[in-house]
Coordinates of C-alpha atoms and ligand atoms in Angstrom, one line a residue:
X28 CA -167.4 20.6 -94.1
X29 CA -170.9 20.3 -92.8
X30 CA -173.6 19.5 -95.2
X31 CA -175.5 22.1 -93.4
X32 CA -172.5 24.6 -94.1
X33 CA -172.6 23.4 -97.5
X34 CA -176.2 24.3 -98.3
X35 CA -175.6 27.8 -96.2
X36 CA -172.5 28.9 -98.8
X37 CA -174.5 28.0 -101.9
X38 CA -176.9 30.3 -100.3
X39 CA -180.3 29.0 -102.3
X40 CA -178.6 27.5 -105.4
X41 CA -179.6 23.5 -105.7
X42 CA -176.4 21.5 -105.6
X43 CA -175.2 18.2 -107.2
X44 CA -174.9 14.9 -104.8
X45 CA -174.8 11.3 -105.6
X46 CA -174.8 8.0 -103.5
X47 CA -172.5 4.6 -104.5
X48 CA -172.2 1.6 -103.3
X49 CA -169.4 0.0 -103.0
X50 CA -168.6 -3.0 -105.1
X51 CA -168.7 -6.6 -104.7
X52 CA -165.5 -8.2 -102.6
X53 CA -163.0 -8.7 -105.2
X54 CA -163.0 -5.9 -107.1
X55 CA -160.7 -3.1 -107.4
X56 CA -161.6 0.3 -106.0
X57 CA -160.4 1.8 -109.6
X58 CA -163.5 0.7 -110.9
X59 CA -165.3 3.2 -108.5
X60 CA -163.2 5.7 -109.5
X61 CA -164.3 5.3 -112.9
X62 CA -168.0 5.7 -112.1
X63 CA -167.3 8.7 -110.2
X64 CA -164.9 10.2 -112.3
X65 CA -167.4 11.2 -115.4
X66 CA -169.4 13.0 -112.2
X67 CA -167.1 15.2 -110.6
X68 CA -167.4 18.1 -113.5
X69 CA -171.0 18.3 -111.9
X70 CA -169.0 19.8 -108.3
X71 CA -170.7 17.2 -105.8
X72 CA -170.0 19.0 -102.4
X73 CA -170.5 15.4 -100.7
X74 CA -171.2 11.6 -101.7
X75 CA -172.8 9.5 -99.9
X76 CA -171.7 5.3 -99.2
X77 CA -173.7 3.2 -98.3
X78 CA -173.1 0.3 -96.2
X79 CA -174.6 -3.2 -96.7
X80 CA -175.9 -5.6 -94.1
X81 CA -173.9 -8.7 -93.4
X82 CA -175.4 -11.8 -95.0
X83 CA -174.8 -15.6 -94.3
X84 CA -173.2 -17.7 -97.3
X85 CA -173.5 -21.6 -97.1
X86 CA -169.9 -23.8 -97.7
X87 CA -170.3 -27.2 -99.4
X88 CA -168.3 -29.5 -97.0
X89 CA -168.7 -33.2 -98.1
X90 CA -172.5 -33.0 -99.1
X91 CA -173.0 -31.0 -96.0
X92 CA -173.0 -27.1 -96.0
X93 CA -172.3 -24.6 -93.4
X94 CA -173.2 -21.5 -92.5
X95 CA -171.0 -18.6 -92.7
X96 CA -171.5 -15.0 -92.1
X97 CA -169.4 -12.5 -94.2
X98 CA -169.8 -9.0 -95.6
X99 CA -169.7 -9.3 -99.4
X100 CA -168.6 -5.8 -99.9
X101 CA -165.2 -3.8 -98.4
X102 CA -165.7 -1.6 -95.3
X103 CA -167.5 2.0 -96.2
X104 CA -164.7 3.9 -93.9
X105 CA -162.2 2.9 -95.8
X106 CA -164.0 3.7 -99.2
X107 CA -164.7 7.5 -97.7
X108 CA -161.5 7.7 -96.6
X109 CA -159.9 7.0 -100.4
X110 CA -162.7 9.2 -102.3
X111 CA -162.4 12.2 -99.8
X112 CA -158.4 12.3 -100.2
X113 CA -158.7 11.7 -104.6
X114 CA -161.6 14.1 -105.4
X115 CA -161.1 16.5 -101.9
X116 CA -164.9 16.4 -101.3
X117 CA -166.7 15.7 -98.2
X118 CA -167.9 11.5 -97.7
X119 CA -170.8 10.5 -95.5
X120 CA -170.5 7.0 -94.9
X121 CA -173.7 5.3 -94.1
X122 CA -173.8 4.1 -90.3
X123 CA -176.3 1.2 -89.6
X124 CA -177.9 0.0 -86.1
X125 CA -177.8 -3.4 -87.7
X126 CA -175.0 -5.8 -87.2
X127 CA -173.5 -3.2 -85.1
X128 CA -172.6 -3.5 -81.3
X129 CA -172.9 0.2 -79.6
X130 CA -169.2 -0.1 -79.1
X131 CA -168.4 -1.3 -82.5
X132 CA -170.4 2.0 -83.7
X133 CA -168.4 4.3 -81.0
X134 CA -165.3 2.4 -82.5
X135 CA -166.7 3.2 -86.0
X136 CA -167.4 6.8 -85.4
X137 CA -164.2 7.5 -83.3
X138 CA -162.1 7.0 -86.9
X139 CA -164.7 8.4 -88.6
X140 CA -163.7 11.8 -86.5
X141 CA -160.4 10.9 -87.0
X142 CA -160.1 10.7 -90.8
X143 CA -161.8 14.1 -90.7
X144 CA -165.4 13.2 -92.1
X145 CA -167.9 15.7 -90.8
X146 CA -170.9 13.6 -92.0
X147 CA -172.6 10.7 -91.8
X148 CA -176.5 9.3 -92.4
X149 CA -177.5 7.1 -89.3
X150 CA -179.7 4.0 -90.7
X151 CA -182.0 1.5 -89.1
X152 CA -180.2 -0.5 -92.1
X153 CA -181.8 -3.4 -94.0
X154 CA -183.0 -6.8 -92.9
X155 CA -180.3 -9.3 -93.7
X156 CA -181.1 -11.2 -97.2
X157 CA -182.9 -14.3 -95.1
X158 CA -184.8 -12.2 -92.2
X159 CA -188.4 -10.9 -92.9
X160 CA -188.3 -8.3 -90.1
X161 CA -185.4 -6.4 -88.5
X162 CA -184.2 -8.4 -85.9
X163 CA -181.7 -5.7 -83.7
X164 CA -178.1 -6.5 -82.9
X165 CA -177.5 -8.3 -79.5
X166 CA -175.9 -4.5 -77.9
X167 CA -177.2 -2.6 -80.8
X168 CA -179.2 -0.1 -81.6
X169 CA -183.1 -0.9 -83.0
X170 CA -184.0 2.1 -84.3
X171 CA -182.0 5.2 -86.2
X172 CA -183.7 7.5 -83.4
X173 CA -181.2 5.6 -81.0
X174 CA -178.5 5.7 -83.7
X175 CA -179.1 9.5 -83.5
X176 CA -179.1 9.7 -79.9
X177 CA -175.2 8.1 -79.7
X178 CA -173.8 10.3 -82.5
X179 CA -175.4 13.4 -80.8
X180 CA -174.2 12.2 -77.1
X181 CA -170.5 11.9 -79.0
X182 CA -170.8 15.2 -80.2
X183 CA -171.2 16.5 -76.6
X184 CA -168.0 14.9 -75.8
X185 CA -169.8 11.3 -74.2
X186 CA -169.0 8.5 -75.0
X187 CA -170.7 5.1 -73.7
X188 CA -168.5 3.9 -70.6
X189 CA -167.8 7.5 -69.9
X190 CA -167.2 11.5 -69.9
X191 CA -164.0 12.1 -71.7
X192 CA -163.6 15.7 -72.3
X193 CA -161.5 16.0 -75.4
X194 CA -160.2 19.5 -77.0
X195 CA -161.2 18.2 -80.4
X196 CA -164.5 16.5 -79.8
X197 CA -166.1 14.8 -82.9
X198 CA -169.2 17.6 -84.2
X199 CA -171.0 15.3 -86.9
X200 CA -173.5 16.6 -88.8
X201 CA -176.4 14.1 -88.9
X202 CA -178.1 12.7 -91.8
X203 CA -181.3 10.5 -91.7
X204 CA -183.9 9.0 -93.6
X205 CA -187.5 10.3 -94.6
X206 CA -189.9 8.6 -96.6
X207 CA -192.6 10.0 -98.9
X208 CA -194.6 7.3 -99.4
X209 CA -193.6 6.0 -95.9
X210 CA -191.2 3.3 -94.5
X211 CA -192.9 -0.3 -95.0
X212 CA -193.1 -1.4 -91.3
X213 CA -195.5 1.9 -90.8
X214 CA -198.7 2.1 -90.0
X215 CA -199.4 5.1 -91.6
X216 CA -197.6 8.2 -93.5
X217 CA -198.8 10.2 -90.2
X218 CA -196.8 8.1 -87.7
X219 CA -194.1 7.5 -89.5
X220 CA -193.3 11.3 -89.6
X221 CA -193.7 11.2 -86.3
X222 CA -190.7 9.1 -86.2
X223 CA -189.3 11.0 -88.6
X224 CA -189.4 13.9 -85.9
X225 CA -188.4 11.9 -83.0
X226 CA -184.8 11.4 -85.1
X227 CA -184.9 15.3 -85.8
X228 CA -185.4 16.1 -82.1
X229 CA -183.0 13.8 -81.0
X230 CA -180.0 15.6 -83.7
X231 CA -180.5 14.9 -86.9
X232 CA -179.6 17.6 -89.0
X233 CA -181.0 17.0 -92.2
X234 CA -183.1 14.3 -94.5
X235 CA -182.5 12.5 -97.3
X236 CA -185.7 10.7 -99.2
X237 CA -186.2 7.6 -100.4
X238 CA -186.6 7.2 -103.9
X239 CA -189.9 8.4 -105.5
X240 CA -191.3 8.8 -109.2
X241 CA -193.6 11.0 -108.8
X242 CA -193.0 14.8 -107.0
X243 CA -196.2 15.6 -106.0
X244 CA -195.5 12.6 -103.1
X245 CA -191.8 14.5 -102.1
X246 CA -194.2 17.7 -102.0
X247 CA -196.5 16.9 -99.7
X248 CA -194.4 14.8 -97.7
X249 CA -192.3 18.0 -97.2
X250 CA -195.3 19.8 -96.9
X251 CA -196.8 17.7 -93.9
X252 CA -193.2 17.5 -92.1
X253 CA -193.2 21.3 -91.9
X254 CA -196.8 21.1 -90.3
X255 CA -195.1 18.7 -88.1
X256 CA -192.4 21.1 -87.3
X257 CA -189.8 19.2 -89.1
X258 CA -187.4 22.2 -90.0
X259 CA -184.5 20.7 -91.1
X260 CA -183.1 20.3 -94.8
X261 CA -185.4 17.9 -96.6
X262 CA -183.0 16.8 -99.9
X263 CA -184.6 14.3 -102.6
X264 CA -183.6 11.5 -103.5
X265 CA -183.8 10.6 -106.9
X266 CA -182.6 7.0 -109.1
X267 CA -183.4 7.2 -113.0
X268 CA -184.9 3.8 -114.0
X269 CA -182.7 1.9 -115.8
X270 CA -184.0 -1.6 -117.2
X271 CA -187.4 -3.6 -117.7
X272 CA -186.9 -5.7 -114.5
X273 CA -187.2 -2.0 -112.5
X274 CA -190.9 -2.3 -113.5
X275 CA -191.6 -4.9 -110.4
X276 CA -188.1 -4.6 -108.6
X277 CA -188.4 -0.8 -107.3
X278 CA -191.9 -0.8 -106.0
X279 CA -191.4 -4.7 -104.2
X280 CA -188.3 -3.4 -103.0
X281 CA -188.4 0.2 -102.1
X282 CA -192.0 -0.3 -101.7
X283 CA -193.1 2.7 -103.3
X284 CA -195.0 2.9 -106.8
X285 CA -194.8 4.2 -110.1
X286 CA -196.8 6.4 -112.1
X287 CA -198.9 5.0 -114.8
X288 CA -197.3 7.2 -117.6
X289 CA -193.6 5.6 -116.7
X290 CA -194.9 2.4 -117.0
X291 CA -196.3 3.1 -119.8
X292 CA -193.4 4.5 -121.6
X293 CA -190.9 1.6 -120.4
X294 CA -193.5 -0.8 -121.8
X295 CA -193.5 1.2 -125.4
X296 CA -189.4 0.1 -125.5
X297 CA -187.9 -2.6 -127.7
X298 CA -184.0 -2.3 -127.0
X299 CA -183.0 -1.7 -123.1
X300 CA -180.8 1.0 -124.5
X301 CA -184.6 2.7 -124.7
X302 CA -185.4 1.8 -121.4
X303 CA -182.6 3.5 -120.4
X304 CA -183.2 6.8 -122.2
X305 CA -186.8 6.5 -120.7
X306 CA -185.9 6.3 -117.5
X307 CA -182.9 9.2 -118.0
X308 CA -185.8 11.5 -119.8
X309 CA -187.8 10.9 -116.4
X310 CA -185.7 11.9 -113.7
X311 CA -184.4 15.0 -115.8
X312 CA -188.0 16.3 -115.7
X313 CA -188.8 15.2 -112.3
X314 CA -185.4 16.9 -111.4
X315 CA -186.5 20.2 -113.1
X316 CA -189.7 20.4 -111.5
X317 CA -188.0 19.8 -108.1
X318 CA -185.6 22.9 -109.2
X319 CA -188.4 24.7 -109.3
X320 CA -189.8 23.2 -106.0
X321 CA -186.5 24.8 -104.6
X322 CA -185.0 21.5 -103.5
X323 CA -181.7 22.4 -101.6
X324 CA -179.8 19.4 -103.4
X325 CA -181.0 17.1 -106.3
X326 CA -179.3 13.8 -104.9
X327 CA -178.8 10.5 -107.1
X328 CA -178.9 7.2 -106.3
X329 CA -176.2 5.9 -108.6
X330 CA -176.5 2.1 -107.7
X331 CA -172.8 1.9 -109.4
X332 CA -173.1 3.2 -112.2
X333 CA -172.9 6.3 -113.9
X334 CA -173.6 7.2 -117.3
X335 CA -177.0 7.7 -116.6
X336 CA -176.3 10.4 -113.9
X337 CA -174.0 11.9 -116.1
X338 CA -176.9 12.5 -118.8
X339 CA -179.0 13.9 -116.4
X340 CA -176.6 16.1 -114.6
X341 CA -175.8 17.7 -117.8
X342 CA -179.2 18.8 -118.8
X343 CA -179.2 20.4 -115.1
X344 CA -175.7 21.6 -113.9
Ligands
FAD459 P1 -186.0 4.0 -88.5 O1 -186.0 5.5 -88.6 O2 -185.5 3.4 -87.3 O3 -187.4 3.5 -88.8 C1 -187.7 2.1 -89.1 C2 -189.2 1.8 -88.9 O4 -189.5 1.8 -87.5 C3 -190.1 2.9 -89.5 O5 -191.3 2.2 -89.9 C4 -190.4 3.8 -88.4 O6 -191.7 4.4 -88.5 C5 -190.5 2.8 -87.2 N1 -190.0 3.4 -85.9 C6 -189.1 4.3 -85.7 N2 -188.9 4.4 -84.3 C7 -189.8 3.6 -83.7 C8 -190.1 3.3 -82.4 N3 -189.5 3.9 -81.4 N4 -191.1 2.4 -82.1 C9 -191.8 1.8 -83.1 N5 -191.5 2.0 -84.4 C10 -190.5 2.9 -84.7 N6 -180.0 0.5 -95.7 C11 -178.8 -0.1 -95.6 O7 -178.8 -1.3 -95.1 N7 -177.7 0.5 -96.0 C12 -177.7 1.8 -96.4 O8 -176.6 2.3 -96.8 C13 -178.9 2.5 -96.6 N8 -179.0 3.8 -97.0 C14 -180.2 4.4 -97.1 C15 -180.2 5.7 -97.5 C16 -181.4 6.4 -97.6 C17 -181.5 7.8 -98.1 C18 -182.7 5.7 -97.3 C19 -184.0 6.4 -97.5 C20 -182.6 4.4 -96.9 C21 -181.4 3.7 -96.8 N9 -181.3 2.4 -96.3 C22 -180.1 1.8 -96.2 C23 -182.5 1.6 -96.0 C24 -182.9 1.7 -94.5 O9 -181.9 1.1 -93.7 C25 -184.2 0.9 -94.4 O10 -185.3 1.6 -95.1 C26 -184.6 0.6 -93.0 O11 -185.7 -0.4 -93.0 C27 -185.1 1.7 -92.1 O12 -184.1 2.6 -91.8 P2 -184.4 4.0 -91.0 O13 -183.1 4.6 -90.7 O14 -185.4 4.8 -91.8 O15 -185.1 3.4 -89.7

């Protein structure tokens, strides 16, 4: 089911949602299971997976090393396809323009229609580990507007190399990415709506947020997109901080900052089983005041694991 159709039959009540990502190469996809397992009491309707960029690893060969290019994580299809069947709830795989040929995405969202997901967020995606800007795919897309564009022209029963009317056309619903404190690469919070709208106007049924700290940046945000005439669902994201190292890695990451009062608090901690607590204590009020708001989902960025989620979720749902 649609995530639109999902917020429609909860008909103003804030759902549950949660992101993961899936683990390492190597590991066993029980150990997904496990996170997820403690949240499904909570009745996610959907959770998201991301996908990661491909990165290059270097192979010693007699003192000399060469360069390979490998995913280090398995293929976020697959990992939607096995959650979707176990739990029975909808999976929205993350679909990147980077390190994706147009035809590998029409390849990619052709079995996406076909294992019967009805959703999925269409990403500019990261900057491989070694590149300081994005650098577009030789056939790619380089923006998620154009991402957008591709999904919506499937959806209308086109497909790149031609027309092919089909009785059971593909009708994804369209997530994509908003950005309180804006995206990095923007000039300004102004024009990077604008973009915002562009990926709206071109199909995109609904946001999801970057992670913020502080809701009065989520407020206006939504606040200036609706000036804007962005109409669509505008869901939150939120990630509890977890550990000390959060302190510098969010904000030089995510490039966004945190409130004084946070930093404050994590600072007060001895034991990172404080730091922990802190940051669970933090999104559960951020998350109230965003029920309040009338947020149409509180979503979580789980980053893998989940006991944290679970504490929050509990004091909520
Ligand atoms: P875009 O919407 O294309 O925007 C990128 C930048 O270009 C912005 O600064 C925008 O203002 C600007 N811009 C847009 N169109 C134009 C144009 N026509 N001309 C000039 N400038 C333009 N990354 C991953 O790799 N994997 C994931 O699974 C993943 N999941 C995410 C989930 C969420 C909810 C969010 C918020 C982010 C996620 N990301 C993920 C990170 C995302 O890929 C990066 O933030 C990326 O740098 C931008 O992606 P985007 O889709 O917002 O890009």
């Amino acid at each position: 089911m649609k995530v639109t159709d999902h917020l429609k039959q909860a008909n103003g009540k804030t759902l549950f949602s949660f992101e993961i990502i899936p683990p390492k190469k190597g590991k066993n996809i029980q150990e997904l299971y496990n996170n997820i397992d403690p949240l499904i009491e909570f009745n996610p309707p959907f959770i998201d997976v991301t996908t990661s960029r491909e990165e290059y690893i270097y192979i010693e060969k007699k003192g000399l090393f060469d360069r390979k290019i490998t995913r280090m994580r398995p293929g976020t299809l697959g990992i939607c396809a096995a959650i979707k069947h176990k739990y029975e709830v909808d999976t929205i795989p993350h679909v990147l323009c980077g390190g994706f040929t147009k035809e590998e995405t029409e390849y990619l969202l052709v079995d996406c229609h076909y294992l019967g997901i009805d959703n999925l967020m269409a990403l500019r995606g990261d900057t491989m580990s070694h590149q300081k800007y994005f650098e577009p795919t030789k056939g790619g897309h380089n923006y998620a507007s154009e991402l957008v564009q591709q999904v919506d022209a499937l959806n209308k029963g086109s497909y790149l190399h031609d027309v092919i009317e089909v009785d059971n056309k593909p009708d994804f619903c369209i997530g994509v990415a908003g950005y309180p404190e804006k995206h990095i690469e923007s000039p300004s919070l102004h024009s990077d709506l604008l973009r915002l709208k562009q990926k709206v106007d071109a199909g995109a049924d609904y946001v999801v947020t970057q992670m913020f700290f502080d809701n009065q940046r989520y407020i206006e945000f939504v606040t200036k997109a609706r000036e804007m005439g962005i109409t669509v669902p505008i869901i939150p994201g939120i990630k509890p901080l977890a550990i000390q190292k959060h302190l510098q890695l969010l904000p030089q990451v995510f490039k966004i900052d945190l409130p004084q009062a946070l930093i404050k608090e994590v600072n007060k901690c001895d034991t990172s089983a404080q730091i922990r607590q802190v940051g669970v204590e933090w999104a559960i009020q951020q998350s109230k005041e965003l029920l309040d708001f009338g947020v149409p989902v509180l979503h979580y960025y789980s980053m893998g694991k989940s006991d944290n989620i679970k504490a929050i979720a509990s004091e909520l749902f």
